[in-house]
PDB file of C-alpha atoms in Angstrom:
ATOM      1  CA  UNK A   1     -11.332  17.327 -23.468  1.00  0.00           C
ATOM      2  CA  UNK A   2     -13.076  20.093 -21.147  1.00  0.00           C
ATOM      3  CA  UNK A   3      -9.889  22.247 -21.355  1.00  0.00           C
ATOM      4  CA  UNK A   4      -9.722  21.789 -25.060  1.00  0.00           C
ATOM      5  CA  UNK A   5     -13.284  22.753 -25.722  1.00  0.00           C
ATOM      6  CA  UNK A   6     -12.999  25.502 -23.862  1.00  0.00           C
ATOM      7  CA  UNK A   7     -10.008  26.881 -25.439  1.00  0.00           C
ATOM      8  CA  UNK A   8     -11.258  25.797 -28.645  1.00  0.00           C
ATOM      9  CA  UNK A   9     -15.136  28.435 -28.385  1.00  0.00           C
ATOM     10  CA  UNK A  10     -13.008  30.812 -26.573  1.00  0.00           C
ATOM     11  CA  UNK A  11     -10.064  31.725 -29.030  1.00  0.00           C
ATOM     12  CA  UNK A  12     -13.156  30.903 -32.006  1.00  0.00           C
ATOM     13  CA  UNK A  13     -15.079  33.404 -30.695  1.00  0.00           C
ATOM     14  CA  UNK A  14     -12.222  36.315 -29.533  1.00  0.00           C
ATOM     15  CA  UNK A  15     -11.540  35.617 -33.992  1.00  0.00           C
ATOM     16  CA  UNK A  16     -14.188  34.797 -34.918  1.00  0.00           C
ATOM     17  CA  UNK A  17     -13.259  31.926 -36.454  1.00  0.00           C
ATOM     18  CA  UNK A  18     -13.376  28.685 -35.433  1.00  0.00           C
ATOM     19  CA  UNK A  19     -11.287  26.886 -37.591  1.00  0.00           C
ATOM     20  CA  UNK A  20      -8.357  28.800 -37.331  1.00  0.00           C
ATOM     21  CA  UNK A  21      -9.274  27.687 -33.531  1.00  0.00           C
ATOM     22  CA  UNK A  22      -9.162  24.565 -34.026  1.00  0.00           C
ATOM     23  CA  UNK A  23      -6.655  23.932 -35.873  1.00  0.00           C
ATOM     24  CA  UNK A  24      -3.952  26.198 -33.734  1.00  0.00           C
ATOM     25  CA  UNK A  25      -5.402  24.566 -30.374  1.00  0.00           C
ATOM     26  CA  UNK A  26      -4.696  21.067 -32.408  1.00  0.00           C
ATOM     27  CA  UNK A  27      -1.149  21.943 -32.276  1.00  0.00           C
ATOM     28  CA  UNK A  28      -0.683  23.624 -29.438  1.00  0.00           C
ATOM     29  CA  UNK A  29      -2.976  21.361 -27.195  1.00  0.00           C
ATOM     30  CA  UNK A  30       0.107  18.202 -27.686  1.00  0.00           C
ATOM     31  CA  UNK A  31       2.958  20.674 -26.422  1.00  0.00           C
ATOM     32  CA  UNK A  32       0.464  21.955 -23.594  1.00  0.00           C
ATOM     33  CA  UNK A  33       0.625  18.273 -22.409  1.00  0.00           C
ATOM     34  CA  UNK A  34       3.986  17.664 -22.643  1.00  0.00           C
ATOM     35  CA  UNK A  35       5.304  20.686 -21.153  1.00  0.00           C
ATOM     36  CA  UNK A  36       3.205  19.863 -18.271  1.00  0.00           C
ATOM     37  CA  UNK A  37       3.889  16.111 -17.777  1.00  0.00           C
ATOM     38  CA  UNK A  38       7.264  16.834 -18.062  1.00  0.00           C
ATOM     39  CA  UNK A  39       7.237  19.869 -15.298  1.00  0.00           C
ATOM     40  CA  UNK A  40       5.023  17.259 -13.249  1.00  0.00           C
ATOM     41  CA  UNK A  41       6.564  14.040 -13.076  1.00  0.00           C
ATOM     42  CA  UNK A  42      10.968  15.462 -13.811  1.00  0.00           C
ATOM     43  CA  UNK A  43      11.300  19.041 -13.036  1.00  0.00           C
ATOM     44  CA  UNK A  44       9.085  18.778  -9.937  1.00  0.00           C
ATOM     45  CA  UNK A  45      10.516  15.244  -8.371  1.00  0.00           C
ATOM     46  CA  UNK A  46      14.108  16.174  -9.130  1.00  0.00           C
ATOM     47  CA  UNK A  47      14.448  19.820  -8.201  1.00  0.00           C
ATOM     48  CA  UNK A  48      11.590  21.315  -6.364  1.00  0.00           C
ATOM     49  CA  UNK A  49      11.498  18.226  -3.203  1.00  0.00           C
ATOM     50  CA  UNK A  50      14.687  18.256  -3.241  1.00  0.00           C
ATOM     51  CA  UNK A  51      14.929  22.043  -2.911  1.00  0.00           C
ATOM     52  CA  UNK A  52      17.725  23.088  -5.856  1.00  0.00           C
ATOM     53  CA  UNK A  53      15.401  25.969  -6.950  1.00  0.00           C
ATOM     54  CA  UNK A  54      17.490  28.008  -8.952  1.00  0.00           C
ATOM     55  CA  UNK A  55      17.604  24.819 -11.275  1.00  0.00           C
ATOM     56  CA  UNK A  56      13.999  24.765 -11.919  1.00  0.00           C
ATOM     57  CA  UNK A  57      13.609  27.821 -12.790  1.00  0.00           C
ATOM     58  CA  UNK A  58      16.278  27.998 -15.677  1.00  0.00           C
ATOM     59  CA  UNK A  59      14.963  24.553 -16.743  1.00  0.00           C
ATOM     60  CA  UNK A  60      11.640  25.550 -16.539  1.00  0.00           C
ATOM     61  CA  UNK A  61      12.748  29.043 -18.284  1.00  0.00           C
ATOM     62  CA  UNK A  62      15.112  26.981 -21.181  1.00  0.00           C
ATOM     63  CA  UNK A  63      11.869  24.393 -21.831  1.00  0.00           C
ATOM     64  CA  UNK A  64       9.714  27.630 -22.305  1.00  0.00           C
ATOM     65  CA  UNK A  65      11.862  28.739 -24.729  1.00  0.00           C
ATOM     66  CA  UNK A  66      12.048  25.990 -27.097  1.00  0.00           C
ATOM     67  CA  UNK A  67       8.466  25.389 -26.705  1.00  0.00           C
ATOM     68  CA  UNK A  68       7.801  29.179 -28.237  1.00  0.00           C
ATOM     69  CA  UNK A  69      10.565  27.911 -30.577  1.00  0.00           C
ATOM     70  CA  UNK A  70       8.733  25.115 -31.860  1.00  0.00           C
ATOM     71  CA  UNK A  71       4.903  26.425 -31.116  1.00  0.00           C
ATOM     72  CA  UNK A  72       5.594  29.393 -33.104  1.00  0.00           C
ATOM     73  CA  UNK A  73       6.865  27.033 -36.022  1.00  0.00           C
ATOM     74  CA  UNK A  74       4.460  24.498 -36.562  1.00  0.00           C
ATOM     75  CA  UNK A  75       1.710  27.119 -36.239  1.00  0.00           C
ATOM     76  CA  UNK A  76       3.429  28.874 -39.418  1.00  0.00           C
ATOM     77  CA  UNK A  77       3.964  25.512 -41.045  1.00  0.00           C
ATOM     78  CA  UNK A  78       0.477  24.097 -40.007  1.00  0.00           C
ATOM     79  CA  UNK A  79      -2.259  26.885 -39.020  1.00  0.00           C
ATOM     80  CA  UNK A  80      -1.151  30.006 -40.738  1.00  0.00           C
ATOM     81  CA  UNK A  81       0.931  32.223 -41.875  1.00  0.00           C
ATOM     82  CA  UNK A  82      -0.421  35.144 -39.347  1.00  0.00           C
ATOM     83  CA  UNK A  83       1.044  33.492 -36.302  1.00  0.00           C
ATOM     84  CA  UNK A  84      -0.195  36.555 -33.997  1.00  0.00           C
ATOM     85  CA  UNK A  85      -3.482  37.926 -35.194  1.00  0.00           C
ATOM     86  CA  UNK A  86      -3.867  40.408 -32.424  1.00  0.00           C
ATOM     87  CA  UNK A  87      -0.537  41.980 -33.759  1.00  0.00           C
ATOM     88  CA  UNK A  88      -0.437  44.883 -36.197  1.00  0.00           C
ATOM     89  CA  UNK A  89       1.854  43.081 -38.542  1.00  0.00           C
ATOM     90  CA  UNK A  90       0.348  39.202 -38.108  1.00  0.00           C
ATOM     91  CA  UNK A  91       3.610  37.765 -39.506  1.00  0.00           C
ATOM     92  CA  UNK A  92       6.000  39.178 -37.144  1.00  0.00           C
ATOM     93  CA  UNK A  93       7.092  36.635 -34.613  1.00  0.00           C
ATOM     94  CA  UNK A  94      10.429  36.630 -31.970  1.00  0.00           C
ATOM     95  CA  UNK A  95       9.502  39.684 -30.801  1.00  0.00           C
ATOM     96  CA  UNK A  96       9.219  40.206 -27.121  1.00  0.00           C
ATOM     97  CA  UNK A  97       5.703  41.056 -26.639  1.00  0.00           C
ATOM     98  CA  UNK A  98       5.216  37.592 -29.026  1.00  0.00           C
ATOM     99  CA  UNK A  99       6.923  35.825 -26.818  1.00  0.00           C
ATOM    100  CA  UNK A 100       5.783  37.128 -23.698  1.00  0.00           C
ATOM    101  CA  UNK A 101       2.519  36.426 -24.835  1.00  0.00           C
ATOM    102  CA  UNK A 102       2.889  32.880 -25.773  1.00  0.00           C
ATOM    103  CA  UNK A 103       5.461  32.470 -22.126  1.00  0.00           C
ATOM    104  CA  UNK A 104       3.021  33.443 -20.665  1.00  0.00           C
ATOM    105  CA  UNK A 105      -0.027  31.169 -22.135  1.00  0.00           C
ATOM    106  CA  UNK A 106       2.198  27.976 -21.219  1.00  0.00           C
ATOM    107  CA  UNK A 107       2.597  29.385 -17.573  1.00  0.00           C
ATOM    108  CA  UNK A 108      -0.676  29.614 -17.611  1.00  0.00           C
ATOM    109  CA  UNK A 109      -1.125  26.146 -18.417  1.00  0.00           C
ATOM    110  CA  UNK A 110       1.625  24.637 -16.321  1.00  0.00           C
ATOM    111  CA  UNK A 111       0.477  26.316 -13.364  1.00  0.00           C
ATOM    112  CA  UNK A 112      -3.011  25.834 -13.499  1.00  0.00           C
ATOM    113  CA  UNK A 113      -2.695  21.485 -14.228  1.00  0.00           C
ATOM    114  CA  UNK A 114       0.206  21.934 -11.606  1.00  0.00           C
ATOM    115  CA  UNK A 115      -2.095  22.869  -9.416  1.00  0.00           C
ATOM    116  CA  UNK A 116      -4.880  20.231  -9.771  1.00  0.00           C
ATOM    117  CA  UNK A 117      -2.416  17.612  -9.500  1.00  0.00           C
ATOM    118  CA  UNK A 118      -1.282  19.628  -6.489  1.00  0.00           C
ATOM    119  CA  UNK A 119      -4.445  19.152  -4.803  1.00  0.00           C
ATOM    120  CA  UNK A 120      -5.432  15.970  -6.083  1.00  0.00           C
ATOM    121  CA  UNK A 121      -1.842  14.185  -4.480  1.00  0.00           C
ATOM    122  CA  UNK A 122      -2.172  16.229  -1.317  1.00  0.00           C
ATOM    123  CA  UNK A 123      -6.063  14.622  -0.885  1.00  0.00           C
ATOM    124  CA  UNK A 124      -4.168  11.619  -1.322  1.00  0.00           C
ATOM    125  CA  UNK A 125      -1.578  12.298   0.639  1.00  0.00           C
ATOM    126  CA  UNK A 126      -4.515  13.429   3.164  1.00  0.00           C
ATOM    127  CA  UNK A 127      -6.141  10.433   3.130  1.00  0.00           C
ATOM    128  CA  UNK A 128      -3.333   7.861   3.436  1.00  0.00           C
ATOM    129  CA  UNK A 129      -2.381  10.140   6.336  1.00  0.00           C
ATOM    130  CA  UNK A 130      -5.696   9.744   8.056  1.00  0.00           C
ATOM    131  CA  UNK A 131      -6.226   6.222   7.335  1.00  0.00           C
ATOM    132  CA  UNK A 132      -2.801   5.722   8.594  1.00  0.00           C
ATOM    133  CA  UNK A 133      -3.246   7.053  11.636  1.00  0.00           C
ATOM    134  CA  UNK A 134      -6.886   5.380  12.440  1.00  0.00           C
ATOM    135  CA  UNK A 135      -4.544   2.209  11.736  1.00  0.00           C
ATOM    136  CA  UNK A 136      -2.315   2.963  14.142  1.00  0.00           C
ATOM    137  CA  UNK A 137      -4.969   4.165  16.411  1.00  0.00           C
ATOM    138  CA  UNK A 138      -6.485   0.865  16.007  1.00  0.00           C
ATOM    139  CA  UNK A 139      -4.064  -1.579  16.458  1.00  0.00           C
ATOM    140  CA  UNK A 140      -2.544   0.557  19.717  1.00  0.00           C
ATOM    141  CA  UNK A 141      -6.392   0.403  21.084  1.00  0.00           C
ATOM    142  CA  UNK A 142      -6.342  -3.267  20.789  1.00  0.00           C
ATOM    143  CA  UNK A 143      -3.097  -3.309  22.418  1.00  0.00           C
ATOM    144  CA  UNK A 144      -3.290  -1.485  25.113  1.00  0.00           C
ATOM    145  CA  UNK A 145      -7.394  -3.117  25.365  1.00  0.00           C
ATOM    146  CA  UNK A 146      -5.193  -6.986  25.609  1.00  0.00           C
ATOM    147  CA  UNK A 147      -3.021  -5.415  29.029  1.00  0.00           C
ATOM    148  CA  UNK A 148      -4.926  -6.497  31.057  1.00  0.00           C
ATOM    149  CA  UNK A 149      -2.508  -7.649  34.193  1.00  0.00           C
ATOM    150  CA  UNK A 150      -1.259 -10.755  33.300  1.00  0.00           C
ATOM    151  CA  UNK A 151      -0.826 -11.891  36.910  1.00  0.00           C
ATOM    152  CA  UNK A 152      -4.022 -11.859  37.472  1.00  0.00           C
ATOM    153  CA  UNK A 153      -4.394 -14.673  34.961  1.00  0.00           C
ATOM    154  CA  UNK A 154      -1.486 -16.457  37.054  1.00  0.00           C
ATOM    155  CA  UNK A 155      -2.860 -16.109  40.311  1.00  0.00           C
ATOM    156  CA  UNK A 156      -6.299 -17.506  39.646  1.00  0.00           C
ATOM    157  CA  UNK A 157      -4.844 -20.158  37.960  1.00  0.00           C
ATOM    158  CA  UNK A 158      -2.591 -21.131  41.052  1.00  0.00           C
ATOM    159  CA  UNK A 159      -5.400 -20.292  43.220  1.00  0.00           C
ATOM    160  CA  UNK A 160      -7.561 -22.725  40.815  1.00  0.00           C
ATOM    161  CA  UNK A 161      -4.777 -25.708  41.516  1.00  0.00           C
ATOM    162  CA  UNK A 162      -4.770 -25.284  44.977  1.00  0.00           C
ATOM    163  CA  UNK A 163      -8.578 -25.502  44.875  1.00  0.00           C
ATOM    164  CA  UNK A 164      -8.137 -29.049  42.930  1.00  0.00           C
ATOM    165  CA  UNK A 165      -5.650 -29.544  45.724  1.00  0.00           C
ATOM    166  CA  UNK A 166      -8.325 -29.196  48.539  1.00  0.00           C
ATOM    167  CA  UNK A 167     -10.717 -31.080  46.524  1.00  0.00           C
ATOM    168  CA  UNK A 168     -13.333 -27.234  46.978  1.00  0.00           C
ATOM    169  CA  UNK A 169     -16.863 -26.710  46.389  1.00  0.00           C
ATOM    170  CA  UNK A 170     -15.249 -23.352  44.631  1.00  0.00           C
ATOM    171  CA  UNK A 171     -13.013 -25.108  42.028  1.00  0.00           C
ATOM    172  CA  UNK A 172     -16.085 -25.571  40.117  1.00  0.00           C
ATOM    173  CA  UNK A 173     -16.610 -21.874  40.568  1.00  0.00           C
ATOM    174  CA  UNK A 174     -13.821 -20.444  39.441  1.00  0.00           C
ATOM    175  CA  UNK A 175     -13.273 -22.454  36.091  1.00  0.00           C
ATOM    176  CA  UNK A 176     -16.495 -20.966  35.236  1.00  0.00           C
ATOM    177  CA  UNK A 177     -15.971 -17.324  36.460  1.00  0.00           C
ATOM    178  CA  UNK A 178     -12.633 -17.490  34.567  1.00  0.00           C
ATOM    179  CA  UNK A 179     -14.213 -19.913  31.814  1.00  0.00           C
ATOM    180  CA  UNK A 180     -16.600 -16.774  31.223  1.00  0.00           C
ATOM    181  CA  UNK A 181     -13.939 -13.832  31.586  1.00  0.00           C
ATOM    182  CA  UNK A 182     -11.823 -15.605  28.984  1.00  0.00           C
ATOM    183  CA  UNK A 183     -14.482 -15.874  26.505  1.00  0.00           C
ATOM    184  CA  UNK A 184     -15.622 -11.993  26.718  1.00  0.00           C
ATOM    185  CA  UNK A 185     -12.189 -10.915  26.134  1.00  0.00           C
ATOM    186  CA  UNK A 186     -11.088 -13.503  23.127  1.00  0.00           C
ATOM    187  CA  UNK A 187     -14.056 -13.683  21.487  1.00  0.00           C
ATOM    188  CA  UNK A 188     -17.025 -11.281  22.568  1.00  0.00           C
ATOM    189  CA  UNK A 189     -14.916  -8.083  22.371  1.00  0.00           C
ATOM    190  CA  UNK A 190     -14.143  -7.084  18.765  1.00  0.00           C
ATOM    191  CA  UNK A 191     -15.204  -3.549  18.602  1.00  0.00           C
ATOM    192  CA  UNK A 192     -14.457  -0.507  19.878  1.00  0.00           C
ATOM    193  CA  UNK A 193     -17.784  -0.638  21.909  1.00  0.00           C
ATOM    194  CA  UNK A 194     -19.079  -2.851  23.768  1.00  0.00           C
ATOM    195  CA  UNK A 195     -22.078  -2.510  26.188  1.00  0.00           C
ATOM    196  CA  UNK A 196     -22.503  -1.164  29.272  1.00  0.00           C
ATOM    197  CA  UNK A 197     -23.915  -3.975  31.242  1.00  0.00           C
ATOM    198  CA  UNK A 198     -21.414  -7.065  29.517  1.00  0.00           C
ATOM    199  CA  UNK A 199     -18.706  -4.407  31.112  1.00  0.00           C
ATOM    200  CA  UNK A 200     -19.938  -4.874  34.478  1.00  0.00           C
ATOM    201  CA  UNK A 201     -21.057  -8.270  34.800  1.00  0.00           C
ATOM    202  CA  UNK A 202     -17.459  -8.776  33.162  1.00  0.00           C
ATOM    203  CA  UNK A 203     -15.834  -6.680  36.043  1.00  0.00           C
ATOM    204  CA  UNK A 204     -18.399  -8.825  38.530  1.00  0.00           C
ATOM    205  CA  UNK A 205     -17.287 -11.731  37.259  1.00  0.00           C
ATOM    206  CA  UNK A 206     -13.209 -10.234  38.257  1.00  0.00           C
ATOM    207  CA  UNK A 207     -14.290  -8.947  41.680  1.00  0.00           C
ATOM    208  CA  UNK A 208     -15.996 -12.819  42.121  1.00  0.00           C
ATOM    209  CA  UNK A 209     -13.043 -14.863  41.337  1.00  0.00           C
ATOM    210  CA  UNK A 210     -10.440 -12.224  43.236  1.00  0.00           C
ATOM    211  CA  UNK A 211     -13.102 -12.620  46.245  1.00  0.00           C
ATOM    212  CA  UNK A 212     -12.556 -16.821  45.813  1.00  0.00           C
ATOM    213  CA  UNK A 213      -9.003 -15.656  46.504  1.00  0.00           C
ATOM    214  CA  UNK A 214      -8.763 -13.410  49.094  1.00  0.00           C
ATOM    215  CA  UNK A 215     -12.025 -15.361  50.758  1.00  0.00           C
ATOM    216  CA  UNK A 216     -13.327 -11.824  53.225  1.00  0.00           C
ATOM    217  CA  UNK A 217     -11.092  -9.399  52.463  1.00  0.00           C
ATOM    218  CA  UNK A 218     -12.894  -7.838  49.697  1.00  0.00           C
ATOM    219  CA  UNK A 219     -16.187  -6.293  50.465  1.00  0.00           C
ATOM    220  CA  UNK A 220     -17.734  -4.849  47.053  1.00  0.00           C
ATOM    221  CA  UNK A 221     -20.786  -2.327  46.526  1.00  0.00           C
ATOM    222  CA  UNK A 222     -22.764  -1.066  43.609  1.00  0.00           C
ATOM    223  CA  UNK A 223     -24.889   1.501  42.814  1.00  0.00           C
ATOM    224  CA  UNK A 224     -26.704   2.492  39.195  1.00  0.00           C
ATOM    225  CA  UNK A 225     -28.150   5.125  38.707  1.00  0.00           C
ATOM    226  CA  UNK A 226     -30.540   6.171  35.118  1.00  0.00           C
ATOM    227  CA  UNK A 227     -31.526   3.447  32.384  1.00  0.00           C
ATOM    228  CA  UNK A 228     -27.898   1.637  30.895  1.00  0.00           C
ATOM    229  CA  UNK A 229     -29.652  -0.495  28.727  1.00  0.00           C
ATOM    230  CA  UNK A 230     -28.180   0.791  25.181  1.00  0.00           C
ATOM    231  CA  UNK A 231     -24.996   2.833  27.022  1.00  0.00           C
ATOM    232  CA  UNK A 232     -22.023   1.847  24.378  1.00  0.00           C
ATOM    233  CA  UNK A 233     -17.968   1.844  26.584  1.00  0.00           C
ATOM    234  CA  UNK A 234     -14.511   1.146  25.333  1.00  0.00           C
ATOM    235  CA  UNK A 235     -14.046  -2.653  25.967  1.00  0.00           C
ATOM    236  CA  UNK A 236     -12.393  -3.442  28.944  1.00  0.00           C
ATOM    237  CA  UNK A 237     -11.218   0.066  30.293  1.00  0.00           C
ATOM    238  CA  UNK A 238     -13.646   0.657  33.398  1.00  0.00           C
ATOM    239  CA  UNK A 239     -12.012  -3.026  34.556  1.00  0.00           C
ATOM    240  CA  UNK A 240      -8.326  -1.652  34.465  1.00  0.00           C
ATOM    241  CA  UNK A 241      -9.518   0.793  37.295  1.00  0.00           C
ATOM    242  CA  UNK A 242     -11.099  -2.111  39.503  1.00  0.00           C
ATOM    243  CA  UNK A 243      -7.838  -3.613  38.367  1.00  0.00           C
ATOM    244  CA  UNK A 244      -5.764  -0.911  40.304  1.00  0.00           C
ATOM    245  CA  UNK A 245      -7.905  -1.753  43.517  1.00  0.00           C
ATOM    246  CA  UNK A 246      -6.805  -4.960  44.302  1.00  0.00           C
ATOM    247  CA  UNK A 247      -3.271  -4.228  43.083  1.00  0.00           C
ATOM    248  CA  UNK A 248      -3.068  -1.697  45.307  1.00  0.00           C
ATOM    249  CA  UNK A 249      -5.078  -1.646  48.551  1.00  0.00           C
ATOM    250  CA  UNK A 250      -4.872  -5.268  48.758  1.00  0.00           C
ATOM    251  CA  UNK A 251      -0.920  -4.402  49.912  1.00  0.00           C
ATOM    252  CA  UNK A 252      -0.687  -4.901  54.216  1.00  0.00           C
ATOM    253  CA  UNK A 253      -4.344  -4.648  54.054  1.00  0.00           C
ATOM    254  CA  UNK A 254      -6.876  -6.456  56.429  1.00  0.00           C
ATOM    255  CA  UNK A 255      -9.747  -5.846  54.108  1.00  0.00           C
ATOM    256  CA  UNK A 256     -11.059  -3.937  51.063  1.00  0.00           C
ATOM    257  CA  UNK A 257     -13.434  -2.382  50.273  1.00  0.00           C
ATOM    258  CA  UNK A 258     -14.715  -1.327  46.783  1.00  0.00           C
ATOM    259  CA  UNK A 259     -17.537   0.740  46.304  1.00  0.00           C
ATOM    260  CA  UNK A 260     -18.761   1.452  42.150  1.00  0.00           C
ATOM    261  CA  UNK A 261     -21.503   4.067  41.315  1.00  0.00           C
ATOM    262  CA  UNK A 262     -22.434   4.480  37.646  1.00  0.00           C
ATOM    263  CA  UNK A 263     -24.870   6.912  36.620  1.00  0.00           C
ATOM    264  CA  UNK A 264     -26.074   8.446  33.284  1.00  0.00           C
ATOM    265  CA  UNK A 265     -25.595  12.240  32.505  1.00  0.00           C
ATOM    266  CA  UNK A 266     -28.603  14.092  29.924  1.00  0.00           C
ATOM    267  CA  UNK A 267     -28.155  10.736  28.062  1.00  0.00           C
ATOM    268  CA  UNK A 268     -24.795  11.644  27.054  1.00  0.00           C
ATOM    269  CA  UNK A 269     -21.984  11.529  29.469  1.00  0.00           C
ATOM    270  CA  UNK A 270     -21.351   8.376  31.572  1.00  0.00           C
ATOM    271  CA  UNK A 271     -19.969   9.226  35.043  1.00  0.00           C
ATOM    272  CA  UNK A 272     -18.096   6.498  36.770  1.00  0.00           C
ATOM    273  CA  UNK A 273     -17.010   6.635  40.264  1.00  0.00           C
ATOM    274  CA  UNK A 274     -14.879   4.145  42.226  1.00  0.00           C
ATOM    275  CA  UNK A 275     -13.130   4.165  45.940  1.00  0.00           C
ATOM    276  CA  UNK A 276     -11.130   2.020  47.263  1.00  0.00           C
ATOM    277  CA  UNK A 277      -9.132   2.061  50.917  1.00  0.00           C
ATOM    278  CA  UNK A 278      -5.348   1.320  51.124  1.00  0.00           C
ATOM    279  CA  UNK A 279      -2.565   0.750  53.049  1.00  0.00           C
ATOM    280  CA  UNK A 280      -1.072   4.374  53.475  1.00  0.00           C
ATOM    281  CA  UNK A 281       1.519   3.096  55.525  1.00  0.00           C
ATOM    282  CA  UNK A 282       2.581   0.521  53.014  1.00  0.00           C
ATOM    283  CA  UNK A 283       2.072   2.773  49.228  1.00  0.00           C
ATOM    284  CA  UNK A 284       2.833   6.139  49.556  1.00  0.00           C
ATOM    285  CA  UNK A 285       0.387   8.361  47.268  1.00  0.00           C
ATOM    286  CA  UNK A 286       2.571   8.781  44.376  1.00  0.00           C
ATOM    287  CA  UNK A 287       2.403   5.172  43.827  1.00  0.00           C
ATOM    288  CA  UNK A 288      -1.595   4.728  44.589  1.00  0.00           C
ATOM    289  CA  UNK A 289      -2.740   4.455  40.848  1.00  0.00           C
ATOM    290  CA  UNK A 290      -0.212   3.952  38.468  1.00  0.00           C
ATOM    291  CA  UNK A 291      -2.196   1.435  36.767  1.00  0.00           C
ATOM    292  CA  UNK A 292      -4.143   4.098  35.249  1.00  0.00           C
ATOM    293  CA  UNK A 293      -1.176   5.491  33.222  1.00  0.00           C
ATOM    294  CA  UNK A 294      -2.552   2.727  30.262  1.00  0.00           C
ATOM    295  CA  UNK A 295      -6.470   3.576  30.841  1.00  0.00           C
ATOM    296  CA  UNK A 296      -4.959   7.610  30.078  1.00  0.00           C
ATOM    297  CA  UNK A 297      -3.689   6.858  27.675  1.00  0.00           C
ATOM    298  CA  UNK A 298      -7.067   4.816  25.802  1.00  0.00           C
ATOM    299  CA  UNK A 299      -8.547   7.674  27.321  1.00  0.00           C
ATOM    300  CA  UNK A 300      -6.648  10.109  25.147  1.00  0.00           C
ATOM    301  CA  UNK A 301      -6.694   8.196  22.035  1.00  0.00           C
ATOM    302  CA  UNK A 302     -10.562   7.810  21.881  1.00  0.00           C
ATOM    303  CA  UNK A 303     -12.052  11.014  23.621  1.00  0.00           C
ATOM    304  CA  UNK A 304      -9.200  13.410  22.912  1.00  0.00           C
ATOM    305  CA  UNK A 305     -10.264  16.282  25.862  1.00  0.00           C
ATOM    306  CA  UNK A 306     -14.138  15.035  25.942  1.00  0.00           C
ATOM    307  CA  UNK A 307     -13.620  13.532  28.663  1.00  0.00           C
ATOM    308  CA  UNK A 308     -13.221  14.445  32.865  1.00  0.00           C
ATOM    309  CA  UNK A 309     -10.740  11.675  34.904  1.00  0.00           C
ATOM    310  CA  UNK A 310      -9.619  12.961  38.898  1.00  0.00           C
ATOM    311  CA  UNK A 311      -8.074  11.139  41.436  1.00  0.00           C
ATOM    312  CA  UNK A 312      -7.908  12.078  44.923  1.00  0.00           C
ATOM    313  CA  UNK A 313      -6.326  10.491  48.189  1.00  0.00           C
ATOM    314  CA  UNK A 314      -8.288  11.203  51.159  1.00  0.00           C
ATOM    315  CA  UNK A 315      -6.551   9.891  54.666  1.00  0.00           C
ATOM    316  CA  UNK A 316      -6.477   5.438  53.706  1.00  0.00           C
ATOM    317  CA  UNK A 317      -8.826   6.089  50.759  1.00  0.00           C
ATOM    318  CA  UNK A 318      -8.239   6.458  47.018  1.00  0.00           C
ATOM    319  CA  UNK A 319     -10.755   7.961  44.671  1.00  0.00           C
ATOM    320  CA  UNK A 320     -11.339   8.228  41.267  1.00  0.00           C
ATOM    321  CA  UNK A 321     -14.054  10.201  38.985  1.00  0.00           C
ATOM    322  CA  UNK A 322     -14.798   9.942  35.176  1.00  0.00           C
ATOM    323  CA  UNK A 323     -17.026  11.396  32.440  1.00  0.00           C
ATOM    324  CA  UNK A 324     -16.649   9.891  29.375  1.00  0.00           C
ATOM    325  CA  UNK A 325     -19.097  10.729  26.534  1.00  0.00           C
ATOM    326  CA  UNK A 326     -21.357   7.489  25.266  1.00  0.00           C
ATOM    327  CA  UNK A 327     -23.576   6.542  22.332  1.00  0.00           C
TER     328      UNK A 327
END
């Protein structure tokens, strides 16, 4: 309707004859609509999308010739005998200049509306791809988030079974710790961000369970610098690094020493450092820290290049440094 009114005013003003402009546009606009939809929903899908460009050009040319004949004939019968008012002889048609003028006008309409259609389709497709990418990333993140070592739960249950056989006083404590961990994983971690204090508490529960398993073979220290009360981090991300300490540090070692530190940098980034000893005679440098691949994948999905993850080995000590943006 907007385009019709624009054309009506434009040509009415040009010829100083609004009645003629109204009648001619009423004749021509249905033709515009027909050829535009034929082009968008038939010619482009049938030829352009299948890369049959010459077939498209030939079909479009044939359609434009037919449009010229129909449009000119209808204008002559229904609107005016002067079908080309701006020419020296308005009654003449089938002249090259008139054919070119009419065809260029139709090409303008086809190009104008097709461009609108392409932009709309591009916007819809872009939004669909973005939604799909978000869904895929969300699905992958959920999958990666659940990849806590299954052997941890099996080992804990086996340890619990042994403690119950011994009627140990540590059995109820182990049940509570395991219950807290499972409740946190299954029910409390549902969003893409978790409170850092809750994550630290979850890590401490994990270490306490491992302490019950390995008794006095585990030493762990925690240091916090700055205010972290309202800091949010990806859930269960840091735990994977701590799991890695036990996975590799306990092999061939009499004692595992873990040191963790959390520090806020300018209220924008969280610096997390983690060190643990390991036995170089049992584990090669290349093998130590393999469990971090899962976390690296999550970091790439969540922060792209806006994070730092460095690992190093000094003698029998494995060091990890992580800096991530926090909200």
